[in-house]
Amino acid sequence: MRPAPEDPARIPGVWRGGELERAPLEVVPTGHAALDRELPGAGWPLGTLTEVLHDGVGIGEVSFLCGALAAASREGRLIAWIGAPHLPYAPALAAMGIALERCVVIEPAHREDALWAAEQSLRSGACGAALLWLANALPGAKRAQAGDYAWLRRLQMAAQAGRSMAVLYRCTAAESVSTPAHLRVVLSGAADALELRIPKRRGPPLGVPVRIDLARRSRRRLVPQTEEAAPQPSLVRADLPRPLPRLAA
């Protein structure tokens, strides 16, 4: 007697068009039940690249991930902040439960430096999470636009190799651009709350935005304040080899 065929929807990387992927996935809870319900595996994915699209700074683009970041730091792994627009504000991170001694801030001078640092951080396995901002102001930005997909695919593979949470911050204009990321969310902020759309996930796009109330978590600014006694995360200035390893497709 032949065994019953395996349900294709149980195979990792396969899902029905109208349903979320049901195969077991490695995730960490976001700390927001409404958001977890809309994510495959009921949490923020590990071992893959995700994109957070937003315009402006300080709308809660980092705060809404505090649960996942805190979980990553509790495992004893590092959290890499690469090209952040401001130095992360240590008292706010500590209030979110993120271990400051596990934070490493990298200030790349060039776009290729940022990509190289992100790839090495993810692939090493030492980082539970790597947050990357690719500012258009960085030298090489305009020249590199055409090759972004290949570079992001490289980050996707590095995250998978290191079982790390890779988060790429981009402006909302990038929504029209193809991406190898398995998850893409779009944020808009209003009055201590975030509205979050999910145009890409392992399943159908989310048509109705998820609203996250940040006021309940006493959101604090993640930018420096004038408190001399406040502890700061360790700051590592990118001292990368020259010439850089070529980021081939």
C-alpha positions as a printed Julia matrix, in Angstrom:
249×3 Matrix{Float64}:
  0.0    0.0     0.0
  1.42   3.34   -1.03
  1.78   5.99    1.68
 -0.5    8.99    1.44
  1.15  11.81   -0.56
  2.52  14.69    1.48
  0.43  17.83    1.57
  2.36  20.28   -0.67
  1.38  23.14    1.64
  3.52  21.51    4.36
  6.68  21.74    2.27
  8.88  24.73    3.25
  8.73  27.46    0.61
  5.41  26.21   -0.81
  2.02  27.68    0.03
 -1.41  28.09   -1.49
 -2.03  31.46   -3.07
 -4.88  32.4    -0.73
 -3.28  31.18    2.5
 -0.25  31.95    4.66
  2.59  29.46    4.5
  1.89  26.66    6.98
  5.26  24.9     6.96
  7.19  25.19   10.26
  9.25  28.39   10.27
 11.83  29.77   12.69
 10.43  33.06   13.98
 10.52  35.36   17.01
  7.39  37.08   18.37
  7.14  40.77   17.53
  5.37  41.6    20.8
  2.26  42.67   18.87
 -0.41  39.96   18.72
 -2.29  41.6    15.84
  0.88  41.68   13.73
  1.95  38.14   14.64
 -1.4   36.84   13.4
 -0.66  38.22    9.94
  2.86  36.81    9.65
  3.65  33.29    8.44
  4.74  31.28   11.47
  3.16  33.92   13.77
  6.32  35.98   14.23
  9.16  37.92   12.62
 11.17  35.51   10.44
 14.74  34.44   11.12
 17.13  33.31    8.43
 15.71  35.61    5.79
 15.79  39.2     4.56
 12.86  41.46    5.35
 12.21  45.04    4.27
 10.64  47.88    6.26
  9.54  50.74    4.02
  8.84  54.13    5.57
  9.31  57.86    5.02
 10.7   60.06    7.75
 12.54  59.1    10.93
 11.19  58.45   14.42
  7.7   57.18   13.53
  8.31  53.92   15.39
 10.15  52.07   12.64
 12.46  50.46   15.21
 10.14  50.46   18.23
  7.63  48.11   16.63
 10.37  45.46   16.42
 11.49  45.82   20.03
 10.06  42.43   21.04
 11.96  40.59   18.32
 15.19  42.53   18.96
 15.0   41.91   22.7
 14.58  38.19   22.04
 17.64  38.23   19.78
 19.79  39.93   22.44
 18.58  37.56   25.18
 20.06  34.64   23.24
 23.49  36.2    23.72
 23.88  37.16   20.07
 24.78  40.63   18.85
 22.51  43.23   17.26
 24.26  45.15   14.49
 23.07  48.66   13.62
 24.54  49.5    10.21
 24.21  52.98    8.74
 21.5   54.09   11.2
 20.44  57.74   10.62
 21.04  58.5    14.32
 23.05  56.87   17.07
 20.55  54.57   18.84
 19.41  56.08   22.14
 20.64  53.71   24.83
 18.02  54.42   27.59
 15.22  53.67   25.12
 16.86  50.43   24.03
 17.32  49.36   27.65
 13.67  50.16   28.4
 12.67  47.85   25.54
 14.63  44.99   27.12
 17.5   45.11   24.62
 20.89  44.31   26.17
 23.14  47.3    25.46
 26.31  45.24   25.71
 25.07  43.17   22.76
 24.63  46.23   20.49
 27.26  47.1    17.9
 26.87  50.3    15.86
 28.68  50.43   12.52
 29.05  53.7    10.59
 29.95  52.83    6.97
 31.46  55.51    4.79
 30.19  54.06    1.52
 27.26  52.04    0.27
 29.51  49.07   -0.52
 30.92  49.24    3.02
 27.38  48.99    4.41
 26.51  45.99    2.24
 29.78  44.24    3.03
 29.38  44.83    6.78
 25.79  43.57    6.69
 26.75  40.43    4.8
 29.6   39.6     7.18
 27.45  40.29   10.26
 24.67  38.02    9.03
 26.81  35.19    7.72
 29.0   35.02   10.84
 26.21  33.66   13.03
 27.36  36.0    15.82
 24.48  38.42   15.16
 20.92  37.53   16.04
 19.8   40.61   14.09
 21.3   43.1    11.67
 19.49  46.35   10.86
 20.64  48.09    7.7
 19.91  51.56    6.35
 21.09  52.25    2.79
 20.97  56.03    2.65
 20.82  57.53   -0.83
 23.38  60.08    0.36
 26.08  57.43    0.73
 28.68  57.55   -2.04
 27.91  55.02   -4.74
 24.15  55.02   -4.19
 23.06  56.18   -7.64
 25.56  53.99   -9.42
 24.47  50.92   -7.45
 20.7   51.1    -7.96
 20.68  48.73  -10.93
 22.53  46.06   -8.96
 20.46  46.25   -5.79
 18.56  43.02   -6.44
 21.73  40.95   -6.72
 23.18  42.51   -3.56
 19.99  41.98   -1.59
 19.88  38.37   -2.76
 23.36  38.03   -1.3
 22.11  39.37    2.04
 19.18  36.95    1.89
 21.59  34.01    1.57
 23.83  35.37    4.34
 20.85  35.66    6.71
 19.89  32.08    5.92
 23.44  30.84    6.56
 23.66  32.66    9.91
 20.04  32.06   11.03
 19.85  35.81   11.59
 17.1   38.4    11.43
 18.0   40.76    8.58
 16.03  44.01    8.37
 16.57  46.49    5.54
 15.09  50.0     5.9
 14.12  51.72    2.64
 11.85  54.58    1.57
  8.3   53.81    0.41
  9.25  54.54   -3.21
 11.0   51.14   -3.18
  7.62  49.4    -3.04
  7.5   49.41   -6.85
 10.92  47.75   -7.05
 11.32  43.96   -7.16
 12.97  42.42   -4.12
 14.26  38.99   -3.04
 13.04  39.7     0.51
 10.48  37.19    1.78
  8.64  39.84    3.79
  8.03  43.5     3.02
  6.06  45.84    5.28
  5.13  49.49    4.72
  4.76  51.81    7.72
  2.9   55.07    8.2
  2.68  56.84   11.54
 -0.07  58.88   13.19
 -0.6   59.95   16.82
  1.36  57.33   18.79
  0.31  54.57   16.44
  1.61  52.79   13.37
 -0.39  51.55   10.43
  1.34  48.65    8.79
  0.65  47.2     5.34
  2.13  43.92    4.12
  2.38  43.98    0.32
  4.63  40.91    0.28
  4.72  37.85    2.52
  4.64  34.08    2.09
  0.95  34.15    1.3
 -1.47  36.72   -0.12
 -0.79  40.44    0.43
 -2.53  41.91    3.45
 -5.26  44.24    2.2
 -6.3   45.76    5.54
 -3.54  47.59    7.48
 -2.61  46.43   10.98
 -2.71  49.2    13.58
 -0.11  49.08   16.35
 -0.57  51.27   19.4
  2.9   52.46   20.37
  1.64  54.58   23.27
  1.05  51.44   25.33
  4.74  50.71   25.13
  5.72  54.25   26.18
  7.67  54.82   23.03
 10.89  56.78   23.46
 12.96  58.51   20.83
 15.8   56.39   19.49
 18.04  59.42   18.92
 20.66  60.9    21.26
 19.53  63.11   24.12
 21.62  65.45   26.27
 22.22  63.02   29.13
 25.94  62.7    29.81
 25.45  59.87   32.28
 23.28  57.76   29.96
 25.0   54.52   28.9
 25.57  54.18   25.17
 25.87  51.05   23.03
 29.38  50.16   21.97
 30.27  52.16   18.86
 32.32  50.43   16.19
 33.39  52.57   13.27
 33.63  50.5    10.12
 37.31  49.78    9.57
 36.97  47.61    6.5
 39.71  46.15    4.32
 40.79  47.99    1.2
 40.14  47.09   -1.5
 36.77  45.68   -0.48
 35.88  42.14   -1.55
 33.86  42.4    -4.71
 30.12  41.91   -4.16
 29.48  39.76   -7.2
 25.97  38.66   -8.16
